[in-house]
Tab-separated table of C-alpha atoms in Angstrom:
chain	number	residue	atom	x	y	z
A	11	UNK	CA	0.000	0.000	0.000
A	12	UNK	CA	2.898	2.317	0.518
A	13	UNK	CA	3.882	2.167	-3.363
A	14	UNK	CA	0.410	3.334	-4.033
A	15	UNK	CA	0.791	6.372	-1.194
A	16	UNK	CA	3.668	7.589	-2.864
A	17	UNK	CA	3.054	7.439	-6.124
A	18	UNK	CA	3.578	11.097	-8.077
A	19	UNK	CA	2.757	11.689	-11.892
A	20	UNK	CA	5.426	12.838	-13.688
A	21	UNK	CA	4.867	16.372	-15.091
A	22	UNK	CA	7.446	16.419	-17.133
A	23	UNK	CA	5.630	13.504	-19.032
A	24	UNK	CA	3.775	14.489	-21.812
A	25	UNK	CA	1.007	12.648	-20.936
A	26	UNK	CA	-1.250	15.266	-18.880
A	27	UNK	CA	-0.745	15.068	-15.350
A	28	UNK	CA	-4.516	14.185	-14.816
A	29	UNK	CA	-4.636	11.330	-17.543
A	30	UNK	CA	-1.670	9.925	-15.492
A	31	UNK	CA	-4.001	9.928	-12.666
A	32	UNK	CA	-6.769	8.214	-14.052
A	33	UNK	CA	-4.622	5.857	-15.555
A	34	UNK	CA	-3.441	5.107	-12.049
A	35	UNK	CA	-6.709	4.976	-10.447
A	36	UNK	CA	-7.998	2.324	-13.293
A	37	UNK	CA	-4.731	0.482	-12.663
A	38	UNK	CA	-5.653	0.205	-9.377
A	39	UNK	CA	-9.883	-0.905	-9.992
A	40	UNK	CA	-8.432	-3.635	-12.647
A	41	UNK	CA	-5.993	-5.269	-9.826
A	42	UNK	CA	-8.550	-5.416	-7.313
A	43	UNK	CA	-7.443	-2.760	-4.838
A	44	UNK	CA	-10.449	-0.555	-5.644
A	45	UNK	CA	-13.808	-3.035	-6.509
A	46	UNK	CA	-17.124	-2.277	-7.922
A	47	UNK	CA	-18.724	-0.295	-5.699
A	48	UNK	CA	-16.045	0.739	-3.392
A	49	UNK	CA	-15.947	4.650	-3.017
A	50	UNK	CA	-12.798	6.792	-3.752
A	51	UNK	CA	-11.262	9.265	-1.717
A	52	UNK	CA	-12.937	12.964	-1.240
A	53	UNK	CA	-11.414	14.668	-3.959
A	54	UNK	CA	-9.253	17.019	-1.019
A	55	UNK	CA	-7.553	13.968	0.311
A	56	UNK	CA	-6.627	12.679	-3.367
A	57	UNK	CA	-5.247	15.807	-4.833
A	58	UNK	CA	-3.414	15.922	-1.253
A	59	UNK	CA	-2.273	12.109	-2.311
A	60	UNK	CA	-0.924	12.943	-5.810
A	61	UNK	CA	0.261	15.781	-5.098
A	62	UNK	CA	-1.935	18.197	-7.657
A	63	UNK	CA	-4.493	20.774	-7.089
A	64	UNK	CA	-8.222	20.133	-6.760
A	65	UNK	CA	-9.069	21.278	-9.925
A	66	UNK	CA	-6.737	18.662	-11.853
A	67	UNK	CA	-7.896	15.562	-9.491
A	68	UNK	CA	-11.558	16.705	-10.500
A	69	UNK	CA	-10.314	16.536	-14.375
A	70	UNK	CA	-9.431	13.182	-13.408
A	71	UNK	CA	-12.310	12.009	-11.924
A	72	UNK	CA	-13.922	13.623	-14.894
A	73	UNK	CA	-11.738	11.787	-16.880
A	74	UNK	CA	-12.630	8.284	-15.328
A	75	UNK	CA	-16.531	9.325	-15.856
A	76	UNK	CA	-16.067	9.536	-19.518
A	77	UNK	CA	-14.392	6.448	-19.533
A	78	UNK	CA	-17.787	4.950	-17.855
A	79	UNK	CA	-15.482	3.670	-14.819
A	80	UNK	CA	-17.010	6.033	-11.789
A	81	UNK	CA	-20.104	7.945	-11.066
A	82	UNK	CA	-20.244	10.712	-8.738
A	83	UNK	CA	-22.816	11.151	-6.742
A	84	UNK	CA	-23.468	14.762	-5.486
A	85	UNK	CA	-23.163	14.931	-1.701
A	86	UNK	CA	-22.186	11.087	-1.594
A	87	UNK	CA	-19.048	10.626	-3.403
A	88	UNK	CA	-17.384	8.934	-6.367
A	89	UNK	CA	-18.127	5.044	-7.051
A	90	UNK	CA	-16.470	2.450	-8.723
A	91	UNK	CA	-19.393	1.421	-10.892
A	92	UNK	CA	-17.165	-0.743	-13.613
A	93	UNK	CA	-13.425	-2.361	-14.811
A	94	UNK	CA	-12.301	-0.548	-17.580
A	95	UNK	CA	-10.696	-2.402	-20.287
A	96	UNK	CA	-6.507	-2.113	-20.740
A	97	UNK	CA	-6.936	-0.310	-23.689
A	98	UNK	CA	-9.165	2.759	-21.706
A	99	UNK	CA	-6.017	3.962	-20.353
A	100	UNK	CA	-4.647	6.647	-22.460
A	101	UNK	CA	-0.657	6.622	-21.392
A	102	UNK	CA	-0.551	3.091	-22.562
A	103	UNK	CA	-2.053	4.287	-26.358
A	104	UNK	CA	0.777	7.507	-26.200
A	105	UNK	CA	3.766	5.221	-25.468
């Protein structure tokens, strides 16, 4: 669980910082550390965890919406609602 507490993106990647996140956070729903269902992080505590700004993480969780992988729920939170597919993740398309 530490590796996953310190991971950073890399903004000198040019993949945008935010992509990087999502890309992390469907990493993370595909090996089982986040399940259907299970409810991130308030957005706070996960820009505080990556290390970006609030407005980034929520282009993130944006991000992950599109992608059909999490539904926010307004005063509730963000859900896991499904597994997205390898080839969802954007970095892995750019490399």
């Amino acid at each position: 669980m530490s590796e996953d507490q310190d991971w950073r993106p890399d903004p000198a990647s040019r993949i945008y910082v935010y992509v990087q996140i999502a890309d992390r956070i469907s990493t993370q729903i595909r090996s089982g550390q986040l399940a259907v269902g299970a409810r991130l992080a308030s957005e706070p505590d996960l820009a505080a965890q990556y290390g970006v700004g609030i407005n980034t993480l929520r282009r993130a969780i944006r991000e992950l919406r599109e992608r059909g992988v999490v539904d926010t729920v307004p005063a509730k939170g963000t859900f896991v609602i499904a597994v997205p597919e390898p080839e969802a993740d954007a970095s892995e398309d750019a490399e």
